[in-house]
CSV table of C-alpha atoms in Angstrom, one decimal:
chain,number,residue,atom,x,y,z
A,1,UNK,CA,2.4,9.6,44.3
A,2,UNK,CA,0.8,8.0,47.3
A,3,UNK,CA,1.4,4.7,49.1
A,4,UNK,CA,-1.2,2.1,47.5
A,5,UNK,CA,-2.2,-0.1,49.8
A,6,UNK,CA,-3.9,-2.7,48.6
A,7,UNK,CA,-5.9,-5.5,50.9
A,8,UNK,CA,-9.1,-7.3,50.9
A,9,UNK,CA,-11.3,-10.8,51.7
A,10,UNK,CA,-8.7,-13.8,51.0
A,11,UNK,CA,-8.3,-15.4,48.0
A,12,UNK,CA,-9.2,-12.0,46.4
A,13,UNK,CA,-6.3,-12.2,44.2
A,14,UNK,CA,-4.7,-9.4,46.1
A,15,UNK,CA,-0.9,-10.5,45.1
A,16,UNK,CA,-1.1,-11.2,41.5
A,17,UNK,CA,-2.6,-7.9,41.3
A,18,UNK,CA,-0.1,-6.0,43.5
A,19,UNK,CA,2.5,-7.9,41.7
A,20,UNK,CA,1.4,-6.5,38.5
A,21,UNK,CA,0.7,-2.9,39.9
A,22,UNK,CA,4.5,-2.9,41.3
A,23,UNK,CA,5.1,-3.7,37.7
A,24,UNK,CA,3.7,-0.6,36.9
A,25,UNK,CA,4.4,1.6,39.1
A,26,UNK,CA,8.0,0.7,39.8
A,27,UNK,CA,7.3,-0.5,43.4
A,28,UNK,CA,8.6,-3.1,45.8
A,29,UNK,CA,5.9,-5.1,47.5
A,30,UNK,CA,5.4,-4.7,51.8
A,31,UNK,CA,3.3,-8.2,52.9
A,32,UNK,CA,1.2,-7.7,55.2
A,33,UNK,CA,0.1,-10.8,56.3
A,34,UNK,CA,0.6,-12.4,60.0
A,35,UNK,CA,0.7,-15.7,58.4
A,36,UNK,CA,3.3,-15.5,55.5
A,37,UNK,CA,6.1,-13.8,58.1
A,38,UNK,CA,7.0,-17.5,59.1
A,39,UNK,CA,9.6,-19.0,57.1
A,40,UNK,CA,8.6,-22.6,55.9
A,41,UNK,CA,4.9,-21.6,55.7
A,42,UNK,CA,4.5,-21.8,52.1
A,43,UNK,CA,1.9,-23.4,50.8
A,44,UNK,CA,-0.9,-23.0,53.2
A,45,UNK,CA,-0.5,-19.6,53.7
A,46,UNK,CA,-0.4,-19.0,49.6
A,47,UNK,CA,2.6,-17.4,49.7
A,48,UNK,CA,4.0,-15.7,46.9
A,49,UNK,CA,6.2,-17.9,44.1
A,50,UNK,CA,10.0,-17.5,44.1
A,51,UNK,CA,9.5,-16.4,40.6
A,52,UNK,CA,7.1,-13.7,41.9
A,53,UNK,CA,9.4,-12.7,44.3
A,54,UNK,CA,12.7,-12.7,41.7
A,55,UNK,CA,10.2,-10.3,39.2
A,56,UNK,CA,9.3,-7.9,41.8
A,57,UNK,CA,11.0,-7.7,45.5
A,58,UNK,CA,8.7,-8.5,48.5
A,59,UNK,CA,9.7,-7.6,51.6
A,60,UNK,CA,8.3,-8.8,55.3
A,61,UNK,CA,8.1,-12.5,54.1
A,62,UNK,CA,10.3,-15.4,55.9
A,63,UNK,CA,10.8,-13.2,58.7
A,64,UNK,CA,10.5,-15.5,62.2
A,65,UNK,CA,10.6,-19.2,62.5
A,66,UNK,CA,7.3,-20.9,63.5
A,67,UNK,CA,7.7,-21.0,66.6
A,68,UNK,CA,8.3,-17.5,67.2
A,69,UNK,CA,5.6,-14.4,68.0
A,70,UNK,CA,5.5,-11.3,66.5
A,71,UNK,CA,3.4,-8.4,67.1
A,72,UNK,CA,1.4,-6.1,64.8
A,73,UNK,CA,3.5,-3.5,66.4
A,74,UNK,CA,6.6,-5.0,65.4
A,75,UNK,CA,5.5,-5.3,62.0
A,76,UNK,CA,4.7,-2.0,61.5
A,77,UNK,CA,8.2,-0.6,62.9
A,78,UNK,CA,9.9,-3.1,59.8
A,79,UNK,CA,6.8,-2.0,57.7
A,80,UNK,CA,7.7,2.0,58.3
A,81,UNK,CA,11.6,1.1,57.7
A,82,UNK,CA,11.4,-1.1,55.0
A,83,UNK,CA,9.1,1.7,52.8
A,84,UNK,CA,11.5,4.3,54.0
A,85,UNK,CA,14.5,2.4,52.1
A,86,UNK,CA,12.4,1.8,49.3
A,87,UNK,CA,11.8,5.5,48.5
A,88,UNK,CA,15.4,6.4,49.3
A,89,UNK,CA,16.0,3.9,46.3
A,90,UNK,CA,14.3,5.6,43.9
A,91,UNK,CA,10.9,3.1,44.4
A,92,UNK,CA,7.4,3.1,45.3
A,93,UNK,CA,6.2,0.7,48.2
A,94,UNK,CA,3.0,-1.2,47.4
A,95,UNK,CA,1.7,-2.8,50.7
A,96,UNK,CA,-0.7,-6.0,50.4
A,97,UNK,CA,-1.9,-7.8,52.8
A,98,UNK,CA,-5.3,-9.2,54.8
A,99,UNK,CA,-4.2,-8.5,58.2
A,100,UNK,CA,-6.3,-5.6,59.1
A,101,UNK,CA,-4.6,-4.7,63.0
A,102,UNK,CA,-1.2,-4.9,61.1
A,103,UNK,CA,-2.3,-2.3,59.3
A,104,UNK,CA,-4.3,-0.6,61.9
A,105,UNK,CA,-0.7,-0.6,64.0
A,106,UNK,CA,1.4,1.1,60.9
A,107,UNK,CA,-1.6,3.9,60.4
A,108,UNK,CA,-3.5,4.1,63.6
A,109,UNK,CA,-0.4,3.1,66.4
A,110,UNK,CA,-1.8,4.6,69.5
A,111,UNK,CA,-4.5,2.1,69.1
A,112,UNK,CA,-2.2,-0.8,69.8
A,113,UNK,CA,0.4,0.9,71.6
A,114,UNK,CA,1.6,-2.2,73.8
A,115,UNK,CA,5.9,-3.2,75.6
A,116,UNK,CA,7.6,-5.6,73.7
A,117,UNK,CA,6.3,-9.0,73.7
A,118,UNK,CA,7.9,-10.8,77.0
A,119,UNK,CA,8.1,-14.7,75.5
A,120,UNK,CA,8.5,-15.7,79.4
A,121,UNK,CA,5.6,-14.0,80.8
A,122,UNK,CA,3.6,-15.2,77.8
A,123,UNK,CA,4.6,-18.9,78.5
A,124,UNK,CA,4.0,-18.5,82.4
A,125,UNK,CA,0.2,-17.5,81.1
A,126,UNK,CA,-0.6,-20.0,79.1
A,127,UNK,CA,0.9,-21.9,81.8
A,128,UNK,CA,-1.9,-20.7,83.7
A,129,UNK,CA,-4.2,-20.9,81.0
A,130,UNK,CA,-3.9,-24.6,81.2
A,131,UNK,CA,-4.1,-24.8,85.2
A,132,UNK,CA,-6.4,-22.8,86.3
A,133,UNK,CA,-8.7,-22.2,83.3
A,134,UNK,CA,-9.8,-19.2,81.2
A,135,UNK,CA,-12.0,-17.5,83.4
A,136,UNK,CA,-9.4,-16.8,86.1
A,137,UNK,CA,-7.1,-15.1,83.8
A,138,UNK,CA,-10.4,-13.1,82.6
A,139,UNK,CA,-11.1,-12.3,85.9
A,140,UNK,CA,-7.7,-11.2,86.1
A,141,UNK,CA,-7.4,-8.9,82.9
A,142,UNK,CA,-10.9,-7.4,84.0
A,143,UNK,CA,-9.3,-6.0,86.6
A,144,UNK,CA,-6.6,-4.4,84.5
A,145,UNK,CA,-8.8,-3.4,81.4
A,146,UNK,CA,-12.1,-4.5,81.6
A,147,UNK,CA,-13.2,-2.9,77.9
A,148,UNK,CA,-11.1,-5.0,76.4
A,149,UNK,CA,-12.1,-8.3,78.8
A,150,UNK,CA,-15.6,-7.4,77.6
A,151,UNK,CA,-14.3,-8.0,73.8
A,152,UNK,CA,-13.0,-11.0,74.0
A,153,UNK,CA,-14.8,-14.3,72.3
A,154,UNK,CA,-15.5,-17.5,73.8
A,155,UNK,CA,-12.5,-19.6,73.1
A,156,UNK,CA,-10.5,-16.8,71.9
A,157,UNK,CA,-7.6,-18.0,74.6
A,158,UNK,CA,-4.7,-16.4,72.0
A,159,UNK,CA,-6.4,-12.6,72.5
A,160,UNK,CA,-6.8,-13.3,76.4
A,161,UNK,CA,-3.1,-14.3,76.6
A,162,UNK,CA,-1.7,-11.2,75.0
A,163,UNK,CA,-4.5,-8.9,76.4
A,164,UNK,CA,-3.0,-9.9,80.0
A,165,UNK,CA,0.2,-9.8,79.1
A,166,UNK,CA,0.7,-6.4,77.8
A,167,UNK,CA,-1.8,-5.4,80.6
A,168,UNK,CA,0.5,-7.0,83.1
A,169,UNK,CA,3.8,-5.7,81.3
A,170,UNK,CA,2.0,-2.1,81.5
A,171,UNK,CA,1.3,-2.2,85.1
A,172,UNK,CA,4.6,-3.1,86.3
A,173,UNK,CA,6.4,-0.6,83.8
A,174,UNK,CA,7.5,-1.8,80.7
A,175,UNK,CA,8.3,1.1,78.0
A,176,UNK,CA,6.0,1.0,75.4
A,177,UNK,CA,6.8,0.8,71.7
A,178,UNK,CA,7.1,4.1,70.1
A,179,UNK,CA,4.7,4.6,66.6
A,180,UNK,CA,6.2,4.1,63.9
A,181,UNK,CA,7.7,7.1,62.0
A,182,UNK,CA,5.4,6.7,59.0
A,183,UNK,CA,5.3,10.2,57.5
A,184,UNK,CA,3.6,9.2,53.9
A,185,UNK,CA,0.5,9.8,52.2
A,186,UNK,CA,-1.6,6.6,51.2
A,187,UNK,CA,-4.8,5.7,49.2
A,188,UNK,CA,-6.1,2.2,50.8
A,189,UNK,CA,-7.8,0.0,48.1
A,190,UNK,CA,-9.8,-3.0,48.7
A,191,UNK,CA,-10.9,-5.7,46.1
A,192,UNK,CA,-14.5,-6.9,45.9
A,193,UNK,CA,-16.1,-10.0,44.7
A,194,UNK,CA,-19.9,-10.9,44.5
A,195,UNK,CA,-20.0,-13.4,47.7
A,196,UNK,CA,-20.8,-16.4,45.8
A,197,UNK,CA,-17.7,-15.8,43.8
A,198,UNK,CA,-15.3,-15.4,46.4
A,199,UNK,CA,-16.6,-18.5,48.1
A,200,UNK,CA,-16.1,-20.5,45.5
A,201,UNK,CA,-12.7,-19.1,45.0
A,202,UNK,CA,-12.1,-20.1,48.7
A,203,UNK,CA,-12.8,-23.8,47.8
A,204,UNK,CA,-10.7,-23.6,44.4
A,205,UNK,CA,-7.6,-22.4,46.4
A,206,UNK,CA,-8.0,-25.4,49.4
A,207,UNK,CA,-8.4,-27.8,46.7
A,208,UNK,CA,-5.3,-26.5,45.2
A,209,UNK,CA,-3.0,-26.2,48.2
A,210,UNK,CA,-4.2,-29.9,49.3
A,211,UNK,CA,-2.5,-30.8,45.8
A,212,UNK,CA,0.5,-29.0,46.4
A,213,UNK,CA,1.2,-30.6,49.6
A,214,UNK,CA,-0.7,-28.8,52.6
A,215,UNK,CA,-1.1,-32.1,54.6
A,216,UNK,CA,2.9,-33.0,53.9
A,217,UNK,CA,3.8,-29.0,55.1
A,218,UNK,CA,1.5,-29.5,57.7
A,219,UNK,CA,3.3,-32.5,59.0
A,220,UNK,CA,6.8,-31.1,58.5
A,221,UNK,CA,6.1,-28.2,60.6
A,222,UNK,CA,5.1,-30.1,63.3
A,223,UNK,CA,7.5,-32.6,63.7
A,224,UNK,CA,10.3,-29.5,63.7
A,225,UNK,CA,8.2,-27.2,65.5
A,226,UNK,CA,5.7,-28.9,67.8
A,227,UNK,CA,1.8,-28.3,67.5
A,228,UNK,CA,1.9,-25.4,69.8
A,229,UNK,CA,4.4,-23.3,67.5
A,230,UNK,CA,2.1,-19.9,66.6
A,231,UNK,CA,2.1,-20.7,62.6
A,232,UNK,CA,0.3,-23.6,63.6
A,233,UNK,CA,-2.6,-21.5,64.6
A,234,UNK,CA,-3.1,-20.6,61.1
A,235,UNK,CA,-6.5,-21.1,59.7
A,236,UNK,CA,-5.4,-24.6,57.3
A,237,UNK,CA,-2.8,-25.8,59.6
A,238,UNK,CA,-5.0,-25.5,62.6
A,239,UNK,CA,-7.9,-27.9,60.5
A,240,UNK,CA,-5.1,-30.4,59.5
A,241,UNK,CA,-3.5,-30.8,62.4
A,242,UNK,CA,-5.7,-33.6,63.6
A,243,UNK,CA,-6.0,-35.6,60.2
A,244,UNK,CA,-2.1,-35.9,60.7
A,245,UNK,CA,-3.2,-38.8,63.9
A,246,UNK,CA,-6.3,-40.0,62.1
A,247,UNK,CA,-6.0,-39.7,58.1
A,248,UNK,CA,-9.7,-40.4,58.1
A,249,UNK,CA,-10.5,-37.0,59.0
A,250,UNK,CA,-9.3,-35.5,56.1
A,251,UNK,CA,-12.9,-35.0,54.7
A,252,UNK,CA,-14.0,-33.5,57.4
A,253,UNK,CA,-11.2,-31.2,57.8
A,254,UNK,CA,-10.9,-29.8,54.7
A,255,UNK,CA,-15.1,-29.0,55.0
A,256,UNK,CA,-13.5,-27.1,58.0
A,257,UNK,CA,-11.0,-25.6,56.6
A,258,UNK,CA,-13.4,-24.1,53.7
A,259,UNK,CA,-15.9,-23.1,56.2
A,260,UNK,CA,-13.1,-21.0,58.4
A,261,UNK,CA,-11.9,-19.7,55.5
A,262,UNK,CA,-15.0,-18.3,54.5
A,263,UNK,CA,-16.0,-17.1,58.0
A,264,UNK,CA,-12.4,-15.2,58.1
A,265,UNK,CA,-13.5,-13.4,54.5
A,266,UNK,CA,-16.3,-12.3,55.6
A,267,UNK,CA,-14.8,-10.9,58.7
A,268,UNK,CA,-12.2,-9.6,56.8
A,269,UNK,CA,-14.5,-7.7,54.5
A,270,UNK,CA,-16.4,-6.6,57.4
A,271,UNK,CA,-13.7,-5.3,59.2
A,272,UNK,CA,-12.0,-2.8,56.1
A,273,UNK,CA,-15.3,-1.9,55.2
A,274,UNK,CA,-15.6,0.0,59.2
A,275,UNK,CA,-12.1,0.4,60.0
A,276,UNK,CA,-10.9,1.9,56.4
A,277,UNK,CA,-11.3,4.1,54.0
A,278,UNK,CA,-10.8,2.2,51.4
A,279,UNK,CA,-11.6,2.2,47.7
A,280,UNK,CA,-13.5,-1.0,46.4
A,281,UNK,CA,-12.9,-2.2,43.5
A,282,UNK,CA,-14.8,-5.0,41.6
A,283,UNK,CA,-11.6,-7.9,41.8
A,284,UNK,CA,-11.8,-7.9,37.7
A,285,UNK,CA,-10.8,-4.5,36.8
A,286,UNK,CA,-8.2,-3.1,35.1
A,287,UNK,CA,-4.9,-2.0,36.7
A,288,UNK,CA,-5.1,1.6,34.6
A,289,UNK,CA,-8.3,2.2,36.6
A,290,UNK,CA,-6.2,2.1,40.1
A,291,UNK,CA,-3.3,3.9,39.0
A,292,UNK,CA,-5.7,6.8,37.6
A,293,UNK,CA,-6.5,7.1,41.6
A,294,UNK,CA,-3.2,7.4,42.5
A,295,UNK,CA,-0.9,9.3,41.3
């Protein structure tokens, strides 16, 4: 039987329908998500239940604090491991997940092929980034790799960062990260709602983490963090952050949070539709009809 992978637009329902084609299957869930790898980033990043995770074993959850890094390289050397063991056992891995580069990195590695992350050079950049401004450290990384300079949005001072730091870590020498040893077959599918559905499901799913406590989670992680931990920079925590000094915001962050949610869906959806080849399926079919596709 192949891999199934299984991603999509947020708030697809991806992980109740993994968790019911493990089910099936026999499989052990892979998450790939760069957001639910943080341990106390629950809610926000609708991560899956405990009773989800005592019914079928996830893997690649809770696995950094907040304030900790981690690569889509890394990911995919624990993503190749962690499937290895499960075959060994006797399972089948499912992989779910959003986060297209991770799994870009685990199927495509000599796209990212970058050194180990170097926390101190990273913090002597933003550093940097904070002194002497954005378009010196552009300047900079043009001079290194100026493709990849060309790529990078306005504002987008998290890509800049890395992109000079692996460029700088390249040119004085750092080994780069071997692939990972993935040696399986996969079939990638990809669930599909009409837009105005998906939207609305977007809005649903805000509503509902804002009643589970996003705003309290928000807060927690902050005060045992700081602002500037990297789970921070979620899309959720990043729009509540500021209703946390000013509780009269709250309106409009959550408008903000809705409408960066969206715009990340549709990027999302974007994105696997070029960069995959995946099989789309409308997000209200039946499991049988994916596990006629593969085994």
């Amino acid at each position: 039987m192949k891999i199934p992978i299984l991603c999509g637009p947020t708030a697809s329902g991806k992980s109740a329908f993994a968790l019911q084609l493990a089910q099936k299957i026999g499989g052990e869930i892979i998450s790939c998500d760069s957001a639910q790898i943080y341990r106390e980033c629950d809610i926000v990043t609708a991560k899956p239940t405990r009773q989800e995770r005592e019914s079928v074993p996830h893997h690649l959850l809770d696995i950094c604090n907040p304030n900790e890094r981690f690569s889509a390289m890394l990911w995919a050397h624990a993503a190749a491991k962690t499937a290895s063991e499960i075959v060994a056992r006797g399972k089948i891995p499912v992989i779910c997940g959003g986060t297209g580069f991770y799994l870009r990195a685990l199927l495509q590695p000599e796209n990212l092929a970058a050194p180990a992350p170097d926390e101190t050079l990273r913090a002597h950049l933003e550093t940097r980034l904070k002194g002497e401004g954005r378009a010196v450290l552009l300047d900079e990384l043009r001079e290194f790799e100026p493709e990849i300079a060309q790529k990078i949005g306005e504002g987008d001072d998290y890509r800049l960062v890395r992109a000079l730091q692996i460029a700088l870590q390249k040119a004085r020498g750092d080994a780069i990260l071997e692939a990972p040893q993935w040696n399986f077959e996969t079939q990638i599918f990809a669930l599909e709602w009409p837009r105005a559905e998906l939207y609305r499901r977007i809005e649903t799913r805000v509503d509902e983490m804002l009643r589970a406590g996003a705003l309290e989670e928000t807060r927690n992680l902050r005060e045992k963090w700081g602002e500037n931990a990297p789970a921070l920079g979620a899309v959720g925590y990043k729009q509540l952050l500021p209703v946390l000094e000013n509780p009269a915001r709250l309106p409009e962050a959550v408008a903000l949070w809705k409408q960066a949610t969206r715009n990340y869906a549709k990027r999302q959806m974007t994105w696997f539709r070029h960069q995959t080849p995946a099989i789309w399926l409308d997000a209200r079919c039946e499991i049988s009809e994916i596990l006629q596709q593969i085994q």
